[in-house]
Amino acid sequence: MNLGIHVTQTKLLDVLLHVAVARPVFIWGAPGIGKSSLVQSFARQVGLPCVSLLGSQLAPEDIIGVPQIVEGKSRFCPPGMIAREEPYCLFLDESNACSQEVQKSFYSLIHERRVGDYHLPEGSIVIGAGNRAQDSAIVKPMSSALINRMFHVQLNVSYQEWMSWAYENGIHPYVLQFLEVRPDYLWSQPPKTEEPFSTPRSWHMLSDILYEYGEAIDNETVGILARGCLTPQHAAQFQAFHKNIQGKYQLNRILEGEATFPSAPEDRDILYFLADSFRAQIRKELPADKSQVTDQHKRFAHRAKALLKELSMISLEMAQMVVAKHEEGNALPSWFVVEVVRDLPRLAAERRDG
């Protein structure tokens, strides 16, 4: 399922408040981006208890119940979790991971809010959610009849909204400081191999673990913890970040001219982190369109080129990594790259002449 238009966390809550009260809603999205927690938050906002059923663990009888003979006639008795007297929010999580038989048991529940002779109380809400096939998750094709019974919306991660939530909810300072420098590391595409990968959920997990260890945690342990939660590259960068904040090399101080890039061989991991963060800072500060460049942008670009020259004197490989073309959508502004190609050889010659 790819709807073409995605919504953020805040917009999803707005959609649920207006749509879910009238029609069942299905939320599509990658693992770990907060689908379940958003549904629970929505239920709290509307004052309803949230009953969650995990589709990947359901059998048909978990929905329609078991038959019973009543006055000589068979009658299905739905399970107590569903057959409630007061209105509630029924959340069918991972509902596209269940079997076709279970999907069929959803038909009347979703369309008519009914299971056998039992009808959900007036004011109840039905919401489903699931991962996408491209996320390497356990999913099964959803029948067209089931798709047509629901309103569909696709959730994407919003860095700004998640960071606002993270500050309000006490996410560990190390996680907050790191993601301020590397916002592009909040979420990564699920890998094809079996390894951890970065999502808002995994950063939250790392935050909880860091709190458990306390302030006396050493850098080696930070590396172990990060590799147990995050994309391997992100974990290595987070460990280098932790090592960096314990020392004297911080990117903001380097940008301000109060410090220089580390040159000692034992600090190569810190140098890599700083170079990678430097690239991210250039992308953050400079506009893609040269017509939008202000005097402030020009000053930053001038400082960035000077730092690139200094970095190339320590490690040409690292300097090349900063300006190299990475994956699509992650490139430096083309006008800045043109200036680097034009100016850096001249600046390097002046350095040699001096």
Coordinates of C-alpha atoms in Angstrom, one line a residue:
M1 CA 0.0 0.0 0.0
N2 CA 1.4 3.4 -1.0
L3 CA -1.1 6.2 -0.8
G4 CA 1.2 8.9 -2.3
I5 CA 0.3 11.4 0.5
H6 CA 1.6 10.9 4.0
V7 CA 0.6 12.5 7.3
T8 CA 2.6 13.4 10.4
Q9 CA 1.8 12.5 14.0
T10 CA -0.2 15.7 14.6
K11 CA -2.1 15.5 11.4
L12 CA -3.0 11.8 12.0
L13 CA -4.6 12.7 15.4
D14 CA -6.6 15.4 13.6
V15 CA -7.7 12.8 10.9
L16 CA -8.7 10.3 13.6
L17 CA -10.7 12.9 15.6
H18 CA -12.8 13.6 12.5
V19 CA -12.9 10.3 10.5
A20 CA -12.6 7.5 13.1
V21 CA -15.8 8.6 14.8
A22 CA -17.7 8.0 11.6
R23 CA -15.8 5.2 9.8
P24 CA -13.1 2.6 10.5
V25 CA -9.6 3.8 9.8
F26 CA -6.5 1.8 8.8
I27 CA -3.1 3.3 9.5
W28 CA -0.2 2.2 7.3
G29 CA 3.5 2.9 8.2
A30 CA 6.9 1.5 8.9
P31 CA 7.7 -0.3 12.1
G32 CA 8.7 1.7 15.1
I33 CA 7.3 5.1 14.1
G34 CA 4.6 5.2 16.8
K35 CA 1.3 3.9 15.2
S36 CA 0.2 2.1 18.3
S37 CA 1.1 4.8 20.8
L38 CA -0.8 7.4 18.6
V39 CA -3.9 5.3 18.6
Q40 CA -3.7 4.9 22.4
S41 CA -3.2 8.7 22.7
F42 CA -6.2 9.3 20.5
A43 CA -8.4 7.0 22.7
R44 CA -7.3 9.0 25.8
Q45 CA -8.2 12.2 24.0
V46 CA -11.7 11.1 23.3
G47 CA -12.1 9.5 26.7
L48 CA -12.4 5.9 25.6
P49 CA -10.6 2.8 26.9
C50 CA -8.4 1.2 24.2
V51 CA -8.6 -2.5 23.6
S52 CA -5.7 -3.8 21.5
L53 CA -5.8 -7.1 19.6
L54 CA -2.6 -8.2 17.8
G55 CA -3.5 -9.5 14.4
S56 CA -0.5 -11.7 14.0
Q57 CA -1.6 -13.7 17.1
L58 CA -5.3 -14.0 16.4
A59 CA -7.4 -17.0 15.3
P60 CA -10.9 -16.6 13.9
E61 CA -12.5 -17.7 17.2
D62 CA -10.7 -14.8 19.0
I63 CA -13.0 -12.5 17.0
I64 CA -16.3 -14.4 16.4
G65 CA -16.1 -16.4 19.6
V66 CA -17.2 -20.0 20.1
P67 CA -20.7 -21.5 19.4
Q68 CA -23.1 -22.3 22.3
I69 CA -26.5 -23.9 22.3
V70 CA -29.2 -21.6 23.6
E71 CA -32.8 -22.9 23.6
G72 CA -31.9 -25.4 20.9
K73 CA -30.2 -22.9 18.6
S74 CA -26.5 -22.3 18.1
R75 CA -25.2 -19.0 19.0
F76 CA -21.7 -17.5 18.8
C77 CA -20.4 -15.9 22.0
P78 CA -17.8 -13.3 21.3
P79 CA -14.8 -13.0 23.7
G80 CA -15.1 -10.7 26.7
M81 CA -12.4 -8.4 25.4
I82 CA -14.7 -7.5 22.5
A83 CA -18.2 -7.9 24.0
R84 CA -18.3 -4.9 26.3
E85 CA -21.2 -2.9 27.5
E86 CA -19.6 0.6 27.4
P87 CA -18.2 2.3 24.2
Y88 CA -14.5 1.8 23.6
C89 CA -11.8 2.0 21.0
L90 CA -11.0 -1.3 19.4
F91 CA -7.5 -1.3 18.0
L92 CA -6.7 -4.1 15.5
D93 CA -2.9 -3.8 15.5
E94 CA -0.9 -5.7 12.8
S95 CA -4.2 -6.6 11.3
N96 CA -2.6 -7.1 7.9
A97 CA -0.3 -9.8 9.4
C98 CA -3.2 -12.2 10.2
S99 CA -4.4 -15.1 8.1
Q100 CA -7.1 -14.8 5.4
E101 CA -9.5 -16.6 7.8
V102 CA -9.0 -14.0 10.5
Q103 CA -9.3 -11.2 7.9
K104 CA -12.8 -12.6 7.0
S105 CA -13.8 -12.5 10.6
F106 CA -13.1 -8.7 10.5
Y107 CA -15.6 -8.0 7.8
S108 CA -18.8 -7.5 9.9
L109 CA -16.8 -6.2 12.9
I110 CA -15.3 -3.4 10.8
H111 CA -18.2 -2.7 8.4
E112 CA -21.2 -3.2 10.7
R113 CA -19.4 -3.0 14.1
R114 CA -21.0 -6.4 14.8
V115 CA -19.9 -9.9 15.9
G116 CA -22.7 -12.4 15.4
D117 CA -25.6 -11.0 17.4
Y118 CA -23.4 -8.7 19.4
H119 CA -23.1 -5.0 18.4
L120 CA -20.4 -2.7 19.6
P121 CA -21.9 -0.1 21.9
E122 CA -22.9 3.2 20.3
G123 CA -19.9 5.5 20.2
S124 CA -17.3 2.8 19.8
I125 CA -14.5 3.3 17.4
V126 CA -12.6 0.7 15.2
I127 CA -9.0 1.4 14.1
G128 CA -6.6 -0.9 12.3
A129 CA -2.9 -0.5 11.7
G130 CA -0.1 -2.4 9.9
N131 CA 3.3 -2.3 8.4
R132 CA 4.0 -2.2 4.7
A133 CA 5.3 -5.0 2.5
Q134 CA 8.5 -3.0 1.7
D135 CA 9.4 -2.9 5.4
S136 CA 10.5 -6.5 5.5
A137 CA 7.8 -7.1 8.1
I138 CA 5.4 -10.1 8.3
V139 CA 2.5 -8.9 6.2
K140 CA -0.1 -10.7 4.1
P141 CA -2.1 -9.3 1.2
M142 CA -5.3 -7.6 2.4
S143 CA -8.4 -8.6 0.5
S144 CA -10.0 -5.9 -1.6
A145 CA -13.3 -6.4 0.3
L146 CA -11.5 -5.6 3.6
I147 CA -9.6 -2.6 2.1
N148 CA -12.9 -1.2 0.8
R149 CA -14.4 -1.3 4.2
M150 CA -11.9 1.2 5.7
F151 CA -10.5 4.7 5.3
H152 CA -6.7 4.5 4.8
V153 CA -4.0 6.9 5.9
Q154 CA -0.2 6.6 5.7
L155 CA 2.0 7.8 8.6
N156 CA 5.5 9.2 8.3
V157 CA 8.0 10.3 10.9
S158 CA 8.2 14.0 11.6
Y159 CA 11.5 14.9 13.2
Q160 CA 10.3 18.2 14.6
E161 CA 7.1 16.7 16.2
W162 CA 9.0 13.7 17.6
M163 CA 11.7 15.9 19.1
S164 CA 9.0 18.1 20.7
W165 CA 7.5 15.0 22.2
A166 CA 10.9 13.7 23.3
Y167 CA 11.8 16.9 25.2
E168 CA 8.4 16.9 26.9
N169 CA 8.7 13.2 27.9
G170 CA 12.2 13.3 29.3
I171 CA 14.1 11.3 26.6
H172 CA 17.8 11.0 27.7
P173 CA 19.9 14.1 27.0
Y174 CA 22.5 12.1 25.1
V175 CA 19.8 11.0 22.6
L176 CA 18.4 14.5 22.3
Q177 CA 21.8 16.1 21.8
F178 CA 22.8 13.6 19.2
L179 CA 19.6 13.8 17.2
E180 CA 19.9 17.6 17.3
V181 CA 23.2 17.2 15.3
R182 CA 22.0 14.2 13.2
P183 CA 18.2 14.6 12.6
D184 CA 18.5 12.3 9.6
Y185 CA 19.3 9.4 12.0
L186 CA 15.9 9.4 13.7
W187 CA 14.6 6.8 11.3
S188 CA 16.2 4.5 8.7
Q189 CA 14.7 2.1 6.2
P190 CA 14.3 -1.4 7.6
P191 CA 17.2 -3.5 6.3
K192 CA 16.9 -6.7 4.3
T193 CA 19.1 -8.5 6.8
E194 CA 18.5 -9.4 10.4
E195 CA 20.0 -6.5 12.3
P196 CA 18.7 -3.6 14.5
F197 CA 17.7 -0.4 12.8
S198 CA 16.9 3.2 13.9
T199 CA 13.4 4.3 14.6
P200 CA 11.7 6.6 17.1
R201 CA 10.9 3.4 19.1
S202 CA 14.5 2.2 19.1
W203 CA 15.8 5.7 20.2
H204 CA 13.3 5.6 23.0
M205 CA 14.5 2.1 24.0
L206 CA 18.1 3.4 24.1
S207 CA 17.1 6.3 26.2
D208 CA 15.5 4.0 28.8
I209 CA 18.6 1.8 28.9
L210 CA 20.9 4.8 29.3
Y211 CA 18.9 6.0 32.3
E212 CA 19.1 2.6 33.9
Y213 CA 22.9 2.7 33.6
G214 CA 23.2 6.2 35.0
E215 CA 25.8 8.9 34.6
A216 CA 28.8 6.7 35.3
I217 CA 28.4 4.7 32.0
D218 CA 31.7 4.2 30.0
N219 CA 32.1 4.6 26.3
E220 CA 32.5 0.9 25.6
T221 CA 29.2 0.2 27.2
V222 CA 27.5 3.0 25.3
G223 CA 28.8 1.3 22.1
I224 CA 27.3 -2.0 23.2
L225 CA 23.9 -0.5 24.0
A226 CA 23.7 1.6 20.8
R227 CA 24.5 -1.4 18.7
G228 CA 21.7 -3.3 20.3
C229 CA 19.1 -0.7 19.3
L230 CA 20.2 1.2 16.3
T231 CA 21.4 0.9 12.7
P232 CA 25.1 -0.1 12.9
Q233 CA 26.4 3.1 11.3
H234 CA 24.2 5.2 13.6
A235 CA 25.4 3.2 16.6
A236 CA 29.0 3.8 15.8
Q237 CA 28.3 7.5 15.3
F238 CA 26.5 7.6 18.7
Q239 CA 29.4 6.0 20.4
A240 CA 31.8 8.5 18.9
F241 CA 29.4 11.3 19.9
H242 CA 29.5 10.1 23.5
K243 CA 33.3 9.9 23.4
N244 CA 33.4 13.4 21.9
I245 CA 31.2 15.1 24.5
Q246 CA 33.5 13.7 27.2
G247 CA 36.4 15.5 25.6
K248 CA 37.2 18.9 24.1
Y249 CA 36.2 18.4 20.4
Q250 CA 32.7 19.7 19.8
L251 CA 31.4 20.8 16.4
N252 CA 29.9 24.1 17.5
R253 CA 33.3 25.1 19.1
I254 CA 35.1 24.2 15.8
L255 CA 32.6 26.2 13.8
E256 CA 33.2 29.2 16.1
G257 CA 36.9 28.9 15.8
E258 CA 37.4 27.9 19.5
A259 CA 38.7 24.5 18.7
T260 CA 40.2 22.5 15.7
F261 CA 39.5 19.1 14.2
P262 CA 41.4 16.3 16.1
S263 CA 44.4 15.0 14.3
A264 CA 45.7 12.2 16.6
P265 CA 45.4 8.7 15.2
E266 CA 43.5 7.5 18.3
D267 CA 40.8 10.2 17.7
R268 CA 40.0 9.0 14.2
D269 CA 36.5 7.8 15.3
I270 CA 35.8 11.3 16.7
L271 CA 37.1 12.9 13.5
Y272 CA 34.7 10.7 11.4
F273 CA 31.8 11.7 13.7
L274 CA 32.7 15.4 13.4
A275 CA 33.2 15.2 9.7
D276 CA 29.8 13.5 9.2
S277 CA 28.2 16.0 11.5
F278 CA 29.9 18.9 9.7
R279 CA 28.3 17.7 6.4
A280 CA 24.9 17.5 8.1
Q281 CA 25.3 21.0 9.4
I282 CA 26.2 22.3 6.0
R283 CA 23.0 20.7 4.6
K284 CA 21.0 22.2 7.5
E285 CA 22.4 25.7 7.2
L286 CA 22.7 26.4 3.5
P287 CA 19.6 26.6 1.1
A288 CA 19.5 24.4 -1.9
D289 CA 18.6 27.3 -4.2
K290 CA 21.3 29.9 -4.6
S291 CA 18.8 32.7 -5.1
Q292 CA 17.8 32.3 -1.4
V293 CA 21.4 32.8 -0.1
T294 CA 21.7 35.7 2.4
D295 CA 24.8 37.4 3.8
Q296 CA 24.6 35.1 6.8
H297 CA 24.6 32.0 4.5
K298 CA 27.6 33.5 2.6
R299 CA 29.6 33.9 5.9
F300 CA 28.8 30.3 6.9
A301 CA 29.8 29.0 3.5
H302 CA 33.1 30.9 3.7
R303 CA 33.7 29.4 7.2
A304 CA 32.8 25.9 5.9
K305 CA 35.3 26.1 3.0
A306 CA 38.0 27.2 5.4
L307 CA 37.2 24.2 7.7
L308 CA 37.2 21.9 4.7
K309 CA 40.7 23.0 3.9
E310 CA 41.8 22.3 7.5
L311 CA 40.1 19.0 7.4
S312 CA 41.8 18.0 4.2
M313 CA 45.2 18.7 5.7
I314 CA 44.4 16.1 8.5
S315 CA 42.5 13.6 6.3
L316 CA 41.8 14.1 2.6
E317 CA 39.5 11.1 2.8
M318 CA 37.3 12.7 5.4
A319 CA 37.2 16.0 3.5
Q320 CA 36.1 14.2 0.4
M321 CA 33.4 12.4 2.4
V322 CA 32.0 15.7 3.4
V323 CA 31.5 17.0 -0.2
A324 CA 30.9 13.6 -1.9
K325 CA 27.5 13.0 -3.4
H326 CA 25.6 10.6 -1.2
E327 CA 22.2 9.0 -1.7
E328 CA 19.5 11.0 -3.5
G329 CA 18.0 13.7 -1.3
N330 CA 21.1 13.9 0.9
A331 CA 23.4 16.0 -1.3
L332 CA 25.0 19.3 -0.4
P333 CA 23.7 22.4 -2.3
S334 CA 25.1 22.2 -5.8
W335 CA 26.1 25.9 -5.7
F336 CA 28.2 25.3 -2.6
V337 CA 29.9 22.2 -4.2
V338 CA 30.8 24.3 -7.2
E339 CA 32.4 26.9 -5.0
V340 CA 34.4 24.2 -3.1
V341 CA 35.7 22.7 -6.4
R342 CA 36.7 26.2 -7.5
D343 CA 38.2 27.6 -4.3
L344 CA 39.8 24.7 -2.5
P345 CA 42.7 24.1 -4.9
R346 CA 43.5 27.8 -4.7
L347 CA 43.3 27.9 -0.9
A348 CA 45.5 24.8 -0.7
A349 CA 48.1 26.5 -2.9
E350 CA 48.1 29.6 -0.7
R351 CA 48.6 27.4 2.3
R352 CA 51.7 25.8 0.6
D353 CA 53.1 29.2 -0.5
G354 CA 52.7 30.5 3.1

